[in-house]
Amino acid sequence: MNRPTIISLLYLSSFVLGITALIGVILAFVWKGEPHEEWEATHYQYLINTFWIGLVGTIVGVVTMIVLIGFLILMATVALCIVRSVLSLINAQKRMAMPNPSTLLA
């Protein structure tokens, strides 16, 4: 099992266990600084961005729950994080680079 796969699985398990996303982003930052294959670098950047998107989306969703739009924002954030984690997981299993790690979805 390669390192980006481990991080993706930690992100996906965070919807049940909670804290594993934080462990995943810490591992992504640590492993990004170590020698690795070229395709892995794109995954680390993509997964770090996924964490920050999820964190910001969650904060905005919680704050805007007062006006009831927060539930929609939280659902969209969860869906986006799941899709991004699965896309990274699939590409990591194929040992393929993420096409554009700085984009919102792909």
Coordinates of N, CA and C in Angstrom, one line a residue:
M1 N 0.9 -1.2 0.0 CA 0.0 0.0 0.0 C 0.9 1.2 0.0
N2 N 0.7 2.2 -0.9 CA 1.5 3.3 -1.0 C 1.0 4.4 -0.1
R3 N 1.8 5.4 0.1 CA 1.5 6.5 1.1 C 0.3 7.3 0.7
P4 N 0.1 7.8 -0.5 CA -1.1 8.5 -0.8 C -2.4 7.7 -0.6
T5 N -2.3 6.4 -0.8 CA -3.5 5.5 -0.5 C -3.8 5.6 1.0
I6 N -2.8 5.5 1.8 CA -3.0 5.6 3.3 C -3.7 6.9 3.7
I7 N -3.2 8.0 3.1 CA -3.8 9.3 3.5 C -5.2 9.4 3.0
S8 N -5.5 8.9 1.8 CA -6.9 8.9 1.3 C -7.8 8.1 2.2
L9 N -7.3 6.9 2.6 CA -8.1 6.1 3.5 C -8.4 6.7 4.8
L10 N -7.4 7.4 5.3 CA -7.5 8.1 6.6 C -8.6 9.2 6.4
Y11 N -8.6 9.9 5.3 CA -9.6 11.0 5.1 C -11.0 10.4 5.0
L12 N -11.1 9.3 4.3 CA -12.4 8.6 4.2 C -12.9 8.1 5.5
S13 N -12.0 7.6 6.3 CA -12.4 7.1 7.6 C -12.7 8.2 8.6
S14 N -12.3 9.4 8.3 CA -12.6 10.5 9.2 C -14.1 10.8 9.3
F15 N -14.9 10.4 8.4 CA -16.3 10.6 8.5 C -17.0 9.7 9.5
V16 N -16.2 8.7 9.9 CA -16.7 7.8 11.0 C -15.9 8.1 12.3
L17 N -14.6 8.2 12.2 CA -13.7 8.3 13.3 C -13.4 9.7 13.7
G18 N -13.5 10.7 12.8 CA -13.3 12.1 13.2 C -11.8 12.6 13.0
I19 N -11.0 12.1 13.9 CA -9.6 12.7 14.0 C -8.7 12.2 12.9
T20 N -9.0 11.2 12.2 CA -8.1 10.6 11.2 C -7.7 11.6 10.1
A21 N -8.6 12.6 9.8 CA -8.2 13.5 8.7 C -7.0 14.4 9.2
L22 N -7.0 14.7 10.5 CA -5.9 15.5 11.0 C -4.6 14.7 10.9
I23 N -4.7 13.4 11.2 CA -3.5 12.5 11.1 C -3.1 12.4 9.7
G24 N -4.0 12.3 8.8 CA -3.7 12.3 7.3 C -3.0 13.5 6.8
V25 N -3.4 14.7 7.2 CA -2.8 15.9 6.7 C -1.4 16.0 7.3
I26 N -1.2 15.6 8.6 CA 0.1 15.7 9.2 C 1.1 14.7 8.4
L27 N 0.6 13.5 8.1 CA 1.4 12.6 7.3 C 1.7 13.1 5.9
A28 N 0.7 13.8 5.3 CA 1.0 14.4 4.0 C 2.1 15.4 4.0
F29 N 2.1 16.3 5.0 CA 3.1 17.3 5.2 C 4.5 16.6 5.4
V30 N 4.5 15.6 6.3 CA 5.8 14.9 6.6 C 6.3 14.2 5.4
W31 N 5.4 13.4 4.8 CA 5.9 12.6 3.6 C 6.2 13.4 2.4
K32 N 5.6 14.6 2.3 CA 5.9 15.5 1.2 C 7.3 15.9 1.2
G33 N 7.9 16.1 2.4 CA 9.3 16.5 2.6 C 10.3 15.4 2.4
E34 N 9.9 14.2 2.4 CA 10.8 13.0 2.2 C 11.0 12.7 0.8
P35 N 12.0 12.0 0.4 CA 12.2 11.5 -1.0 C 11.0 10.6 -1.3
H36 N 10.5 10.8 -2.5 CA 9.4 10.0 -3.0 C 9.3 10.0 -4.5
E37 N 8.5 9.1 -5.0 CA 8.3 9.1 -6.5 C 7.6 10.3 -7.0
E38 N 7.9 10.7 -8.2 CA 7.3 11.9 -8.8 C 5.8 12.0 -8.8
W39 N 5.1 10.9 -9.0 CA 3.7 10.9 -9.0 C 3.1 11.2 -7.7
E40 N 3.8 10.8 -6.6 CA 3.3 11.0 -5.2 C 3.2 12.5 -4.9
A41 N 4.1 13.3 -5.4 CA 4.1 14.7 -5.0 C 2.8 15.4 -5.4
T42 N 2.2 15.0 -6.5 CA 0.9 15.6 -6.9 C -0.2 15.2 -5.9
H43 N -0.1 13.9 -5.4 CA -1.1 13.4 -4.5 C -1.0 14.2 -3.1
Y44 N 0.2 14.4 -2.7 CA 0.4 15.1 -1.4 C -0.2 16.5 -1.5
Q45 N 0.1 17.2 -2.5 CA -0.5 18.6 -2.7 C -2.0 18.5 -2.8
Y46 N -2.5 17.6 -3.5 CA -4.0 17.4 -3.7 C -4.7 17.1 -2.4
L47 N -4.1 16.2 -1.6 CA -4.7 15.8 -0.4 C -4.5 16.9 0.7
I48 N -3.5 17.6 0.7 CA -3.4 18.8 1.6 C -4.4 19.8 1.3
N49 N -4.6 20.1 0.0 CA -5.7 21.0 -0.4 C -7.1 20.4 0.0
T50 N -7.3 19.1 -0.1 CA -8.5 18.5 0.3 C -8.8 18.8 1.7
F51 N -7.8 18.6 2.6 CA -8.0 18.9 4.0 C -8.4 20.3 4.3
W52 N -7.7 21.3 3.6 CA -8.0 22.7 3.9 C -9.4 23.1 3.3
I53 N -9.8 22.5 2.2 CA -11.1 22.7 1.6 C -12.2 22.2 2.6
G54 N -11.9 21.0 3.1 CA -12.9 20.4 4.1 C -13.0 21.2 5.4
L55 N -11.8 21.7 5.9 CA -11.8 22.5 7.1 C -12.6 23.8 6.9
V56 N -12.2 24.5 5.9 CA -12.9 25.8 5.6 C -14.4 25.6 5.3
G57 N -14.7 24.6 4.5 CA -16.1 24.3 4.3 C -16.9 24.0 5.5
T58 N -16.3 23.3 6.4 CA -17.0 22.9 7.7 C -17.2 24.1 8.5
I59 N -16.2 25.0 8.7 CA -16.3 26.2 9.5 C -17.4 27.1 8.9
V60 N -17.4 27.3 7.6 CA -18.4 28.2 7.0 C -19.8 27.5 7.2
G61 N -19.9 26.2 7.0 CA -21.2 25.5 7.2 C -21.7 25.6 8.6
V62 N -20.8 25.5 9.6 CA -21.3 25.6 11.0 C -21.7 27.0 11.3
V63 N -20.9 28.0 10.9 CA -21.3 29.4 11.1 C -22.6 29.8 10.5
T64 N -22.8 29.3 9.3 CA -24.1 29.7 8.6 C -25.3 28.8 8.9
M65 N -25.1 27.9 9.8 CA -26.3 27.1 10.2 C -27.4 27.9 10.8
I66 N -27.1 29.0 11.3 CA -28.1 29.9 11.9 C -29.1 30.3 10.9
V67 N -28.7 30.5 9.6 CA -29.6 30.9 8.6 C -30.0 29.7 7.7
L68 N -29.8 28.5 8.2 CA -30.1 27.3 7.6 C -29.4 26.9 6.3
I69 N -28.6 27.7 5.8 CA -27.8 27.4 4.6 C -26.6 26.5 4.9
G70 N -26.3 26.5 6.2 CA -25.1 25.8 6.6 C -25.2 24.3 6.4
F71 N -26.4 23.7 6.5 CA -26.6 22.3 6.2 C -26.3 22.0 4.8
L72 N -26.6 22.8 3.9 CA -26.3 22.6 2.4 C -24.8 22.7 2.2
I73 N -24.2 23.7 2.9 CA -22.7 23.9 2.7 C -22.0 22.6 3.3
L74 N -22.5 22.2 4.5 CA -21.8 21.0 5.1 C -22.0 19.7 4.2
M75 N -23.2 19.5 3.6 CA -23.4 18.4 2.7 C -22.5 18.5 1.5
A76 N -22.4 19.7 0.9 CA -21.5 19.9 -0.3 C -20.1 19.7 0.1
T77 N -19.7 20.1 1.3 CA -18.3 19.9 1.7 C -18.0 18.4 1.9
V78 N -18.9 17.7 2.5 CA -18.7 16.3 2.7 C -18.6 15.6 1.4
A79 N -19.5 15.9 0.4 CA -19.5 15.3 -0.9 C -18.2 15.6 -1.6
L80 N -17.8 16.8 -1.6 CA -16.6 17.2 -2.3 C -15.3 16.5 -1.7
C81 N -15.3 16.4 -0.4 CA -14.1 15.7 0.2 C -14.1 14.2 -0.1
I82 N -15.3 13.6 -0.1 CA -15.4 12.2 -0.5 C -14.9 12.0 -1.9
V83 N -15.4 12.8 -2.8 CA -15.1 12.7 -4.2 C -13.6 12.9 -4.4
R84 N -13.0 13.9 -3.8 CA -11.6 14.2 -3.9 C -10.7 13.0 -3.3
S85 N -11.1 12.5 -2.2 CA -10.4 11.4 -1.6 C -10.5 10.1 -2.5
V86 N -11.6 9.8 -3.0 CA -11.8 8.6 -3.9 C -11.0 8.8 -5.2
L87 N -11.0 10.0 -5.8 CA -10.2 10.2 -7.0 C -8.7 10.0 -6.7
S88 N -8.3 10.5 -5.6 CA -6.9 10.3 -5.2 C -6.6 8.9 -5.0
L89 N -7.5 8.2 -4.3 CA -7.3 6.8 -4.0 C -7.2 5.9 -5.3
I90 N -8.1 6.2 -6.2 CA -8.0 5.5 -7.5 C -6.7 5.7 -8.3
N91 N -6.3 7.0 -8.4 CA -5.1 7.3 -9.1 C -3.9 6.8 -8.3
A92 N -3.9 6.7 -7.0 CA -2.8 6.2 -6.2 C -2.6 4.7 -6.4
Q93 N -3.7 4.0 -6.6 CA -3.7 2.6 -6.8 C -3.1 2.3 -8.2
K94 N -3.3 3.2 -9.1 CA -2.7 3.0 -10.5 C -1.3 3.6 -10.5
R95 N -0.9 4.2 -9.5 CA 0.4 4.9 -9.4 C 0.5 6.0 -10.5
M96 N -0.6 6.7 -10.6 CA -0.7 7.8 -11.6 C -0.7 9.1 -10.8
A97 N -0.1 10.2 -11.4 CA -0.2 11.5 -10.8 C -1.6 12.1 -10.9
M98 N -1.9 13.0 -10.0 CA -3.1 13.7 -10.1 C -3.0 14.7 -11.2
P99 N -3.9 14.8 -12.2 CA -3.8 15.6 -13.4 C -3.5 17.1 -13.0
N100 N -4.2 17.7 -12.1 CA -4.0 19.1 -11.7 C -4.3 19.2 -10.3
P101 N -3.3 19.1 -9.4 CA -3.6 19.0 -8.0 C -4.1 20.3 -7.3
S102 N -4.0 21.4 -8.1 CA -4.5 22.7 -7.5 C -5.9 23.0 -7.8
T103 N -6.6 22.2 -8.6 CA -8.0 22.4 -9.0 C -8.9 22.0 -7.8
L104 N -10.2 22.5 -8.0 CA -11.2 22.2 -6.9 C -11.6 20.7 -6.9
L105 N -11.8 20.1 -8.1 CA -12.3 18.8 -8.1 C -11.4 17.8 -8.7
A106 N -11.0 17.9 -10.0 CA -10.2 16.9 -10.6 C -8.8 17.1 -10.2

